[in-house]
Amino acid sequence: MELFRRAKCILLVALFAFVFVGCSGGEKAPVKDPSSETTDNKEHRPMFEKEEVVTYEDKDHLFDYKEETWDGPNGYVIVVPAGNSDAKETAGLLREYYAETFKVNLSIVTDNTKEAEKEILIGNTNRAESVKNLEEAKISVSVKGKKLVFCAGHNVTLDSAVKKFIRLAPAVGKAVTFELETDFKSELKGDFAGYKYVWGDEFEGNGVDFSKWDYITKMVGNDVVELSYEKNVVDVADGRLKLHAISYFNNNREGTEYRIPGSVITQNKMNYVYGYLEIRSRVPYSPGVWASFWTQSTDVLKGSRNYDYMLEVDIYEIFRTYGKHPNLIHWYPASFDYNARYEADKTPGIAVSHSVYPVGANPDVYWFEPSDSLNYEYHTYAYEWTPTEIKMYVDDECHVTYDITKAFFDKHQDMSSYHDPQHVIFNNHVFYPGISEACVSIALHPESLPACHYIDYIRLYQKPGQGELYTAD
């Protein structure tokens, strides 16, 4: 999301008095509607008035569980269903946890071996203690006699069950047990019938899964705004990918006032063509903050794409306090002579956006109802990409459709990049002079920090026979 293209945007015409303190909870003043006041009142009132304080707490990661006495892990063996490589990989996480935490080395065997008294069962094994025919969204962790039993209706939810257990860090001789129903679906229904789950991340581990993600910087910083991949600005914890933009003083970097995460990206790990890509996230709708969920066309895993231009698809960029902005953007390389190729008046190397409107006037924007709690709310955001259309959704509501069979703004008809493989990118940036002046600077809104962009899950669904999935495996 190269930043010079934001010169097309104008500064916001209104400042939103929105005090945001802390990420897991805090105090903030209720939002006042600037349009409800006279010009004189606006000029003479304090920017932030002291009013009734409302406290919000993010409890999204919490669930009920019990701690039980258990005889392990010493002397135990981990058992997985024969032929289930996903369950074996999940079992490896539990073995690694016990080895690193308690120096206990456990073997992993399949359920066609002789049954032992002390077993940890992972998945739908043939042991009597394993719960059979569990619905795919449900997970169960229990102690049955001497056995610790992990069960779920799908490999994705089984993996979540083991990672939740590890996250709770039970002591030697203890186990945590729980039964939960998740929101996971392996197949979509209704208008999305035919879409099947092919790739995703539930973010249940104790760190970023680098088999799925990389840290590759896609947006710039400067002397004041430091890009970082330290855990205080990017991490996976409590069942979420956590991206924090914070006020920060760095003794080793003179001039630093803010620290923000670089990009979390699938460029080297997963590319795809067509599908329904959905996330559930908590987004900082705060002045000065620039959270985003976007994709770019790529040739990394497939090895080919249209080199005349790169496509950028912004599922959301946050420019306004209550608005979620989508964009479709072409990026031409600086060496590309657009004028010679298409006899049209375009400056080589300059991106041309489908959304040619000023920031505050883009009709493709999805607007939330004004709410003090919006920064703490989780919503689903989705991007459906087919051979003919791109659609954007918020909470299952389609708010804009793009016909990609027609050229949007170029005089030529080259739409090939709309069918090239794409990779996924997450950011939690800020607006600041020298980075982007498209919107109000974070320096004018210190109350917006820390800003929290949390992703609960990302799931990609595709229809059999339509599209491609490319992974580094």
CSV table of C-alpha atoms in Angstrom, one decimal:
chain,number,residue,atom,x,y,z
A,1,MET,CA,0.0,0.0,0.0
A,2,GLU,CA,2.6,2.4,-1.1
A,3,LEU,CA,1.8,5.7,0.5
A,4,PHE,CA,2.3,8.4,-2.1
A,5,ARG,CA,-1.0,7.4,-3.7
A,6,ARG,CA,-2.9,8.8,-0.8
A,7,ALA,CA,-2.3,12.3,-2.2
A,8,LYS,CA,-5.7,11.8,-3.8
A,9,CYS,CA,-7.3,12.0,-0.3
A,10,ILE,CA,-8.3,15.2,1.5
A,11,LEU,CA,-8.0,16.0,5.1
A,12,LEU,CA,-11.1,15.1,7.2
A,13,VAL,CA,-13.4,18.0,7.6
A,14,ALA,CA,-14.2,17.1,11.2
A,15,LEU,CA,-12.3,16.0,14.2
A,16,PHE,CA,-13.9,13.3,16.2
A,17,ALA,CA,-13.5,13.5,20.0
A,18,PHE,CA,-12.9,9.9,20.7
A,19,VAL,CA,-10.8,9.0,23.7
A,20,PHE,CA,-9.3,5.5,23.5
A,21,VAL,CA,-7.1,4.2,26.4
A,22,GLY,CA,-5.7,0.7,26.5
A,23,CYS,CA,-6.5,-2.3,24.4
A,24,SER,CA,-7.9,-4.9,26.8
A,25,GLY,CA,-10.0,-2.3,28.7
A,26,GLY,CA,-9.9,1.3,29.6
A,27,GLU,CA,-11.8,4.6,29.8
A,28,LYS,CA,-12.8,6.9,27.0
A,29,ALA,CA,-15.1,9.9,26.7
A,30,PRO,CA,-18.3,9.4,24.7
A,31,VAL,CA,-18.2,10.6,21.1
A,32,LYS,CA,-19.8,14.0,20.3
A,33,ASP,CA,-21.2,14.7,16.9
A,34,PRO,CA,-19.4,17.8,15.6
A,35,SER,CA,-22.3,18.6,13.3
A,36,SER,CA,-24.7,19.1,16.2
A,37,GLU,CA,-22.8,22.2,17.5
A,38,THR,CA,-22.6,25.7,16.1
A,39,THR,CA,-19.3,27.1,14.7
A,40,ASP,CA,-18.9,29.3,17.7
A,41,ASN,CA,-19.3,26.4,20.1
A,42,LYS,CA,-16.7,24.4,18.2
A,43,GLU,CA,-14.2,27.2,18.3
A,44,HIS,CA,-14.4,27.8,22.0
A,45,ARG,CA,-15.1,24.4,23.6
A,46,PRO,CA,-12.1,22.2,24.7
A,47,MET,CA,-11.2,19.5,22.2
A,48,PHE,CA,-12.0,16.8,24.8
A,49,GLU,CA,-14.6,17.4,27.4
A,50,LYS,CA,-14.8,15.5,30.7
A,51,GLU,CA,-18.0,13.7,30.6
A,52,GLU,CA,-19.4,10.4,32.0
A,53,VAL,CA,-16.7,7.7,31.6
A,54,VAL,CA,-17.6,4.4,30.1
A,55,THR,CA,-15.3,1.4,30.6
A,56,TYR,CA,-15.0,-1.4,28.1
A,57,GLU,CA,-13.3,-4.8,28.4
A,58,ASP,CA,-12.4,-7.2,25.7
A,59,LYS,CA,-13.4,-10.6,26.9
A,60,ASP,CA,-13.5,-12.2,23.5
A,61,HIS,CA,-10.7,-14.7,24.3
A,62,LEU,CA,-12.2,-16.0,27.6
A,63,PHE,CA,-14.0,-19.3,28.0
A,64,ASP,CA,-15.0,-21.5,30.9
A,65,TYR,CA,-12.8,-24.4,31.9
A,66,LYS,CA,-12.0,-26.6,34.9
A,67,GLU,CA,-8.7,-27.7,36.4
A,68,GLU,CA,-8.5,-31.4,37.2
A,69,THR,CA,-6.0,-33.7,38.8
A,70,TRP,CA,-4.4,-35.9,36.2
A,71,ASP,CA,-1.5,-38.4,36.3
A,72,GLY,CA,0.5,-37.0,33.5
A,73,PRO,CA,2.5,-36.2,31.5
A,74,ASN,CA,5.3,-38.5,32.9
A,75,GLY,CA,5.0,-42.0,31.4
A,76,TYR,CA,2.4,-41.1,28.8
A,77,VAL,CA,2.2,-41.7,25.1
A,78,ILE,CA,0.3,-39.5,22.6
A,79,VAL,CA,-2.0,-41.4,20.3
A,80,VAL,CA,-3.4,-40.1,17.0
A,81,PRO,CA,-5.7,-41.7,14.4
A,82,ALA,CA,-3.8,-43.7,11.8
A,83,GLY,CA,-3.6,-41.8,8.5
A,84,ASN,CA,-4.5,-38.4,10.0
A,85,SER,CA,-1.4,-36.3,9.3
A,86,ASP,CA,-3.1,-33.1,10.6
A,87,ALA,CA,-3.8,-34.7,14.0
A,88,LYS,CA,-0.2,-35.9,14.1
A,89,GLU,CA,1.1,-32.4,13.4
A,90,THR,CA,-1.2,-31.1,16.2
A,91,ALA,CA,0.1,-33.8,18.6
A,92,GLY,CA,3.6,-32.5,17.9
A,93,LEU,CA,2.6,-29.1,19.4
A,94,LEU,CA,1.6,-30.8,22.7
A,95,ARG,CA,4.8,-32.9,22.7
A,96,GLU,CA,6.8,-29.8,22.2
A,97,TYR,CA,5.0,-28.0,25.0
A,98,TYR,CA,5.7,-30.8,27.5
A,99,ALA,CA,9.3,-31.1,26.4
A,100,GLU,CA,10.0,-27.4,26.7
A,101,THR,CA,8.0,-26.7,29.8
A,102,PHE,CA,8.6,-29.9,31.9
A,103,LYS,CA,11.5,-31.6,30.1
A,104,VAL,CA,9.2,-34.6,29.5
A,105,ASN,CA,9.7,-36.3,26.2
A,106,LEU,CA,6.6,-38.1,24.9
A,107,SER,CA,6.3,-40.5,21.9
A,108,ILE,CA,3.6,-40.1,19.2
A,109,VAL,CA,2.0,-43.3,17.9
A,110,THR,CA,-1.0,-44.2,15.9
A,111,ASP,CA,-4.1,-45.9,17.2
A,112,ASN,CA,-3.2,-49.2,15.4
A,113,THR,CA,-0.6,-49.8,18.1
A,114,LYS,CA,-1.4,-51.7,21.3
A,115,GLU,CA,-3.4,-49.7,23.8
A,116,ALA,CA,-1.6,-48.5,26.9
A,117,GLU,CA,-2.9,-47.4,30.3
A,118,LYS,CA,-1.5,-43.9,30.1
A,119,GLU,CA,-2.4,-42.3,26.8
A,120,ILE,CA,-3.2,-38.8,25.5
A,121,LEU,CA,-5.7,-39.2,22.7
A,122,ILE,CA,-5.7,-36.6,19.9
A,123,GLY,CA,-8.7,-36.8,17.6
A,124,ASN,CA,-11.1,-39.5,16.6
A,125,THR,CA,-9.0,-42.5,17.6
A,126,ASN,CA,-10.3,-46.0,17.9
A,127,ARG,CA,-10.0,-45.9,21.7
A,128,ALA,CA,-13.3,-46.2,23.6
A,129,GLU,CA,-12.6,-42.9,25.4
A,130,SER,CA,-12.5,-40.8,22.2
A,131,VAL,CA,-15.8,-39.0,21.5
A,132,LYS,CA,-17.1,-40.1,18.2
A,133,ASN,CA,-19.2,-38.1,15.7
A,134,LEU,CA,-18.7,-34.8,17.4
A,135,GLU,CA,-20.1,-31.9,15.3
A,136,GLU,CA,-17.3,-30.0,13.5
A,137,ALA,CA,-17.7,-26.8,15.4
A,138,LYS,CA,-17.4,-28.4,18.8
A,139,ILE,CA,-14.3,-29.2,20.8
A,140,SER,CA,-14.0,-31.3,24.0
A,141,VAL,CA,-11.0,-31.8,26.4
A,142,SER,CA,-11.6,-34.3,29.2
A,143,VAL,CA,-10.0,-36.7,31.6
A,144,LYS,CA,-11.3,-40.2,31.4
A,145,GLY,CA,-9.7,-42.5,34.0
A,146,LYS,CA,-6.0,-42.0,33.4
A,147,LYS,CA,-6.4,-40.8,29.8
A,148,LEU,CA,-6.4,-37.2,28.6
A,149,VAL,CA,-8.7,-36.9,25.7
A,150,PHE,CA,-8.8,-34.2,23.0
A,151,CYS,CA,-11.8,-34.4,20.6
A,152,ALA,CA,-13.3,-32.2,17.9
A,153,GLY,CA,-15.4,-32.6,14.8
A,154,HIS,CA,-12.8,-31.2,12.4
A,155,ASN,CA,-9.0,-31.1,12.2
A,156,VAL,CA,-9.1,-27.2,12.5
A,157,THR,CA,-11.1,-27.3,15.7
A,158,LEU,CA,-9.0,-30.2,17.1
A,159,ASP,CA,-5.9,-28.0,16.6
A,160,SER,CA,-7.7,-25.2,18.4
A,161,ALA,CA,-8.5,-27.4,21.3
A,162,VAL,CA,-4.9,-28.5,21.8
A,163,LYS,CA,-3.6,-24.9,21.4
A,164,LYS,CA,-6.2,-23.6,23.9
A,165,PHE,CA,-5.0,-26.3,26.4
A,166,ILE,CA,-1.4,-25.2,25.9
A,167,ARG,CA,-2.3,-21.6,26.3
A,168,LEU,CA,-3.8,-22.3,29.7
A,169,ALA,CA,-0.5,-23.9,30.7
A,170,PRO,CA,-1.6,-26.6,33.2
A,171,ALA,CA,1.0,-27.7,35.7
A,172,VAL,CA,2.5,-31.2,36.1
A,173,GLY,CA,-0.2,-33.5,37.5
A,174,LYS,CA,-3.0,-31.2,36.3
A,175,ALA,CA,-5.1,-30.9,33.2
A,176,VAL,CA,-7.6,-28.2,32.1
A,177,THR,CA,-10.9,-29.5,30.7
A,178,PHE,CA,-13.6,-27.7,28.7
A,179,GLU,CA,-16.3,-28.1,26.1
A,180,LEU,CA,-16.9,-25.4,23.6
A,181,GLU,CA,-18.9,-24.7,20.4
A,182,THR,CA,-16.8,-22.6,18.0
A,183,ASP,CA,-18.0,-20.6,15.0
A,184,PHE,CA,-16.0,-22.7,12.5
A,185,LYS,CA,-17.6,-24.0,9.3
A,186,SER,CA,-16.0,-26.2,6.8
A,187,GLU,CA,-18.7,-25.5,4.2
A,188,LEU,CA,-20.7,-22.4,3.7
A,189,LYS,CA,-24.5,-22.4,3.0
A,190,GLY,CA,-27.2,-20.2,1.6
A,191,ASP,CA,-25.8,-17.7,-1.0
A,192,PHE,CA,-22.4,-19.1,-0.5
A,193,ALA,CA,-23.3,-22.8,-1.0
A,194,GLY,CA,-20.5,-24.7,-2.7
A,195,TYR,CA,-17.6,-22.9,-0.9
A,196,LYS,CA,-15.4,-25.3,1.1
A,197,TYR,CA,-12.7,-24.4,3.6
A,198,VAL,CA,-9.2,-24.7,2.1
A,199,TRP,CA,-6.8,-22.6,4.2
A,200,GLY,CA,-6.8,-20.4,7.3
A,201,ASP,CA,-5.5,-19.6,10.7
A,202,GLU,CA,-7.5,-19.5,14.0
A,203,PHE,CA,-4.6,-17.7,15.8
A,204,GLU,CA,-4.8,-20.0,18.8
A,205,GLY,CA,-1.1,-20.5,19.3
A,206,ASN,CA,1.5,-18.7,21.5
A,207,GLY,CA,3.1,-16.8,18.6
A,208,VAL,CA,2.9,-16.1,14.9
A,209,ASP,CA,2.8,-19.3,12.8
A,210,PHE,CA,5.6,-18.8,10.3
A,211,SER,CA,4.5,-21.7,8.3
A,212,LYS,CA,1.6,-19.4,7.2
A,213,TRP,CA,2.9,-15.9,7.7
A,214,ASP,CA,6.0,-13.7,7.2
A,215,TYR,CA,7.1,-10.3,8.3
A,216,ILE,CA,7.6,-8.3,5.1
A,217,THR,CA,7.4,-4.5,5.2
A,218,LYS,CA,4.8,-3.1,2.8
A,219,MET,CA,4.3,0.3,4.3
A,220,VAL,CA,6.9,2.9,5.3
A,221,GLY,CA,7.9,4.6,8.5
A,222,ASN,CA,10.2,7.5,9.2
A,223,ASP,CA,12.4,9.0,12.0
A,224,VAL,CA,9.3,9.6,14.2
A,225,VAL,CA,7.2,6.5,13.3
A,226,GLU,CA,9.2,3.3,13.9
A,227,LEU,CA,8.3,0.1,12.2
A,228,SER,CA,8.9,-3.0,14.4
A,229,TYR,CA,8.2,-6.7,14.8
A,230,GLU,CA,8.7,-6.7,18.5
A,231,LYS,CA,6.1,-8.5,20.5
A,232,ASN,CA,4.7,-5.3,22.0
A,233,VAL,CA,3.4,-4.4,18.6
A,234,VAL,CA,2.8,-7.7,16.8
A,235,ASP,CA,2.1,-11.1,18.3
A,236,VAL,CA,-0.3,-14.0,18.5
A,237,ALA,CA,-1.8,-14.4,21.9
A,238,ASP,CA,-5.2,-15.1,23.6
A,239,GLY,CA,-6.5,-16.6,20.4
A,240,ARG,CA,-5.9,-13.5,18.2
A,241,LEU,CA,-3.3,-11.9,16.0
A,242,LYS,CA,-2.6,-8.7,17.8
A,243,LEU,CA,-1.3,-5.6,16.0
A,244,HIS,CA,-0.7,-2.6,18.3
A,245,ALA,CA,0.2,1.0,17.3
A,246,ILE,CA,1.7,2.7,20.4
A,247,SER,CA,3.3,5.8,21.7
A,248,TYR,CA,6.9,4.8,22.2
A,249,PHE,CA,10.3,6.3,23.3
A,250,ASN,CA,13.3,4.4,22.0
A,251,ASN,CA,16.6,5.1,23.7
A,252,ASN,CA,18.5,3.7,20.7
A,253,ARG,CA,16.6,5.5,18.1
A,254,GLU,CA,16.6,9.3,18.4
A,255,GLY,CA,13.3,11.0,17.5
A,256,THR,CA,11.0,8.0,17.9
A,257,GLU,CA,7.6,8.9,19.2
A,258,TYR,CA,5.5,6.0,17.8
A,259,ARG,CA,6.1,2.3,17.3
A,260,ILE,CA,3.8,0.4,14.9
A,261,PRO,CA,4.0,-3.1,13.4
A,262,GLY,CA,5.3,-3.9,9.9
A,263,SER,CA,3.2,-6.0,7.6
A,264,VAL,CA,2.0,-9.6,8.4
A,265,ILE,CA,1.8,-11.3,5.1
A,266,THR,CA,1.3,-14.6,3.2
A,267,GLN,CA,3.3,-13.7,0.1
A,268,ASN,CA,5.8,-16.5,0.5
A,269,LYS,CA,3.4,-19.0,2.2
A,270,MET,CA,0.0,-18.8,0.6
A,271,ASN,CA,-1.3,-17.3,-2.7
A,272,TYR,CA,-4.7,-18.0,-4.2
A,273,VAL,CA,-7.0,-17.3,-7.1
A,274,TYR,CA,-10.8,-16.8,-6.4
A,275,GLY,CA,-12.6,-17.6,-3.3
A,276,TYR,CA,-14.4,-16.3,-0.2
A,277,LEU,CA,-11.9,-14.8,2.3
A,278,GLU,CA,-13.4,-14.0,5.7
A,279,ILE,CA,-11.9,-12.6,8.9
A,280,ARG,CA,-13.4,-11.7,12.2
A,281,SER,CA,-11.6,-8.7,13.7
A,282,ARG,CA,-11.6,-5.8,16.1
A,283,VAL,CA,-10.6,-2.7,14.2
A,284,PRO,CA,-9.4,0.6,15.6
A,285,TYR,CA,-11.8,3.2,14.1
A,286,SER,CA,-9.8,6.1,15.6
A,287,PRO,CA,-8.6,9.4,14.1
A,288,GLY,CA,-4.9,9.2,13.0
A,289,VAL,CA,-4.9,5.4,12.9
A,290,TRP,CA,-4.7,3.5,9.6
A,291,ALA,CA,-5.6,-0.2,10.1
A,292,SER,CA,-5.9,-2.3,6.9
A,293,PHE,CA,-6.7,-5.8,5.5
A,294,TRP,CA,-5.7,-6.1,1.9
A,295,THR,CA,-4.2,-8.2,-0.9
A,296,GLN,CA,-1.8,-7.8,-3.8
A,297,SER,CA,-1.3,-9.8,-6.9
A,298,THR,CA,1.9,-11.9,-6.8
A,299,ASP,CA,4.1,-14.3,-8.8
A,300,VAL,CA,6.0,-15.8,-5.8
A,301,LEU,CA,4.4,-19.2,-5.6
A,302,LYS,CA,2.9,-19.7,-9.0
A,303,GLY,CA,5.8,-18.0,-10.9
A,304,SER,CA,3.8,-15.9,-13.3
A,305,ARG,CA,1.6,-12.8,-13.4
A,306,ASN,CA,0.8,-9.7,-15.5
A,307,TYR,CA,3.9,-7.5,-15.2
A,308,ASP,CA,2.3,-4.4,-16.8
A,309,TYR,CA,0.7,-3.6,-13.4
A,310,MET,CA,0.1,-5.1,-10.0
A,311,LEU,CA,-3.4,-5.2,-8.5
A,312,GLU,CA,-4.1,-4.1,-5.0
A,313,VAL,CA,-7.5,-5.0,-3.3
A,314,ASP,CA,-8.2,-3.2,-0.1
A,315,ILE,CA,-10.9,-5.1,1.8
A,316,TYR,CA,-10.7,-2.3,4.4
A,317,GLU,CA,-8.6,0.7,5.1
A,318,ILE,CA,-9.7,2.9,8.1
A,319,PHE,CA,-9.7,6.6,7.2
A,320,ARG,CA,-12.7,7.8,9.2
A,321,THR,CA,-14.0,7.1,12.7
A,322,TYR,CA,-16.9,5.0,11.6
A,323,GLY,CA,-16.1,4.1,8.0
A,324,LYS,CA,-14.6,1.0,6.4
A,325,HIS,CA,-13.1,1.9,3.0
A,326,PRO,CA,-12.6,-0.6,0.1
A,327,ASN,CA,-10.4,0.1,-2.9
A,328,LEU,CA,-9.2,-1.5,-6.1
A,329,ILE,CA,-5.9,-0.1,-7.3
A,330,HIS,CA,-3.5,-0.6,-10.2
A,331,TRP,CA,0.2,-0.1,-9.6
A,332,TYR,CA,2.3,0.5,-12.7
A,333,PRO,CA,6.1,0.1,-12.4
A,334,ALA,CA,8.1,3.3,-12.8
A,335,SER,CA,9.6,1.9,-16.0
A,336,PHE,CA,6.2,1.3,-17.6
A,337,ASP,CA,5.5,3.9,-20.4
A,338,TYR,CA,1.8,4.1,-20.1
A,339,ASN,CA,1.5,6.9,-22.6
A,340,ALA,CA,3.4,5.1,-25.3
A,341,ARG,CA,1.6,1.8,-24.7
A,342,TYR,CA,-2.0,3.1,-24.5
A,343,GLU,CA,-1.8,6.6,-25.9
A,344,ALA,CA,-3.4,7.9,-22.8
A,345,ASP,CA,-2.4,10.7,-20.4
A,346,LYS,CA,-1.1,8.8,-17.4
A,347,THR,CA,2.1,9.5,-15.5
A,348,PRO,CA,4.3,6.3,-15.5
A,349,GLY,CA,4.7,4.8,-12.1
A,350,ILE,CA,1.6,6.5,-10.6
A,351,ALA,CA,-1.2,4.3,-9.2
A,352,VAL,CA,-4.7,4.9,-10.4
A,353,SER,CA,-7.4,4.0,-7.9
A,354,HIS,CA,-10.9,2.8,-8.8
A,355,SER,CA,-12.1,4.9,-5.9
A,356,VAL,CA,-11.4,8.4,-7.3
A,357,TYR,CA,-13.5,10.1,-4.6
A,358,PRO,CA,-12.1,12.1,-1.7
A,359,VAL,CA,-11.8,10.1,1.5
A,360,GLY,CA,-15.0,11.5,3.0
A,361,ALA,CA,-17.1,11.1,-0.2
A,362,ASN,CA,-16.4,7.5,-1.3
A,363,PRO,CA,-19.8,5.9,-1.9
A,364,ASP,CA,-18.3,2.4,-1.6
A,365,VAL,CA,-17.7,2.9,2.1
A,366,TYR,CA,-19.5,0.9,4.7
A,367,TRP,CA,-20.6,3.1,7.6
A,368,PHE,CA,-21.2,1.8,11.1
A,369,GLU,CA,-23.7,3.5,13.4
A,370,PRO,CA,-21.8,5.9,15.8
A,371,SER,CA,-20.9,4.0,18.9
A,372,ASP,CA,-18.6,4.5,21.8
A,373,SER,CA,-17.9,0.8,21.8
A,374,LEU,CA,-17.0,0.3,18.1
A,375,ASN,CA,-13.2,0.0,18.9
A,376,TYR,CA,-14.0,-2.9,21.1
A,377,GLU,CA,-16.4,-4.7,18.8
A,378,TYR,CA,-15.7,-7.7,16.7
A,379,HIS,CA,-17.2,-7.9,13.2
A,380,THR,CA,-16.8,-10.2,10.2
A,381,TYR,CA,-15.3,-8.7,7.0
A,382,ALA,CA,-15.2,-10.7,3.8
A,383,TYR,CA,-13.9,-10.5,0.2
A,384,GLU,CA,-15.6,-12.7,-2.4
A,385,TRP,CA,-13.6,-13.0,-5.7
A,386,THR,CA,-15.0,-14.8,-8.7
A,387,PRO,CA,-14.0,-14.8,-12.4
A,388,THR,CA,-16.6,-12.0,-12.9
A,389,GLU,CA,-17.0,-10.0,-9.6
A,390,ILE,CA,-15.5,-8.8,-6.5
A,391,LYS,CA,-17.8,-8.3,-3.5
A,392,MET,CA,-17.1,-6.9,-0.1
A,393,TYR,CA,-19.1,-7.8,3.0
A,394,VAL,CA,-19.5,-6.7,6.6
A,395,ASP,CA,-21.3,-9.1,9.0
A,396,ASP,CA,-22.6,-11.0,6.0
A,397,GLU,CA,-24.0,-7.9,4.3
A,398,CYS,CA,-22.7,-7.1,0.8
A,399,HIS,CA,-22.1,-3.4,0.6
A,400,VAL,CA,-20.3,-3.1,-2.8
A,401,THR,CA,-19.9,-5.1,-5.9
A,402,TYR,CA,-17.3,-4.6,-8.7
A,403,ASP,CA,-17.8,-6.0,-12.1
A,404,ILE,CA,-14.3,-7.2,-13.1
A,405,THR,CA,-15.3,-8.1,-16.7
A,406,LYS,CA,-15.0,-4.4,-17.6
A,407,ALA,CA,-12.1,-2.0,-17.5
A,408,PHE,CA,-12.7,0.5,-14.6
A,409,PHE,CA,-10.7,3.5,-15.5
A,410,ASP,CA,-8.1,2.7,-18.2
A,411,LYS,CA,-8.7,3.2,-21.9
A,412,HIS,CA,-7.3,-0.3,-22.6
A,413,GLN,CA,-9.1,-3.5,-21.6
A,414,ASP,CA,-6.3,-5.3,-19.8
A,415,MET,CA,-8.0,-6.9,-16.7
A,416,SER,CA,-5.6,-9.8,-16.5
A,417,SER,CA,-4.2,-8.9,-13.0
A,418,TYR,CA,-7.7,-9.4,-11.6
A,419,HIS,CA,-7.2,-13.1,-12.2
A,420,ASP,CA,-3.6,-13.3,-11.0
A,421,PRO,CA,-2.8,-15.1,-7.7
A,422,GLN,CA,-3.0,-12.8,-4.6
A,423,HIS,CA,-1.5,-12.8,-1.1
A,424,VAL,CA,-3.0,-11.4,2.1
A,425,ILE,CA,-1.6,-8.5,4.2
A,426,PHE,CA,-2.5,-7.1,7.6
A,427,ASN,CA,-1.3,-3.7,8.9
A,428,ASN,CA,-2.0,-1.3,11.8
A,429,HIS,CA,-0.3,1.9,10.6
A,430,VAL,CA,-0.7,5.6,11.5
A,431,PHE,CA,-1.0,8.9,9.5
A,432,TYR,CA,1.9,11.3,10.0
A,433,PRO,CA,3.6,13.9,7.9
A,434,GLY,CA,6.2,12.3,5.7
A,435,ILE,CA,4.2,9.0,5.7
A,436,SER,CA,0.8,10.1,4.5
A,437,GLU,CA,-1.2,13.2,4.9
A,438,ALA,CA,-4.4,11.7,3.5
A,439,CYS,CA,-6.0,11.9,6.9
A,440,VAL,CA,-5.5,13.7,10.2
A,441,SER,CA,-2.2,13.1,11.8
A,442,ILE,CA,-1.8,10.8,14.8
A,443,ALA,CA,0.1,13.7,16.5
A,444,LEU,CA,-3.2,15.6,16.8
A,445,HIS,CA,-4.9,12.6,18.4
A,446,PRO,CA,-2.7,11.0,21.1
A,447,GLU,CA,-5.8,9.6,22.7
A,448,SER,CA,-6.1,7.2,19.8
A,449,LEU,CA,-3.1,5.2,21.1
A,450,PRO,CA,-2.6,2.5,21.9
A,451,ALA,CA,-4.7,1.3,18.9
A,452,CYS,CA,-5.6,-2.3,18.7
A,453,HIS,CA,-6.1,-4.2,15.4
A,454,TYR,CA,-7.0,-7.8,16.5
A,455,ILE,CA,-7.8,-10.6,14.1
A,456,ASP,CA,-9.7,-13.6,15.6
A,457,TYR,CA,-9.4,-15.8,12.6
A,458,ILE,CA,-8.9,-15.8,8.8
A,459,ARG,CA,-10.6,-18.5,6.6
A,460,LEU,CA,-10.4,-19.0,2.9
A,461,TYR,CA,-13.1,-21.0,1.1
A,462,GLN,CA,-13.1,-22.0,-2.5
A,463,LYS,CA,-15.5,-23.8,-4.9
A,464,PRO,CA,-14.1,-27.1,-6.3
A,465,GLY,CA,-13.0,-26.6,-9.8
A,466,GLN,CA,-12.9,-22.8,-9.5
A,467,GLY,CA,-9.6,-21.1,-8.6
A,468,GLU,CA,-6.3,-22.2,-7.3
A,469,LEU,CA,-4.5,-22.5,-4.0
A,470,TYR,CA,-0.7,-22.2,-3.8
A,471,THR,CA,1.2,-22.9,-0.6
A,472,ALA,CA,4.8,-23.3,0.3
A,473,ASP,CA,4.3,-26.8,1.6
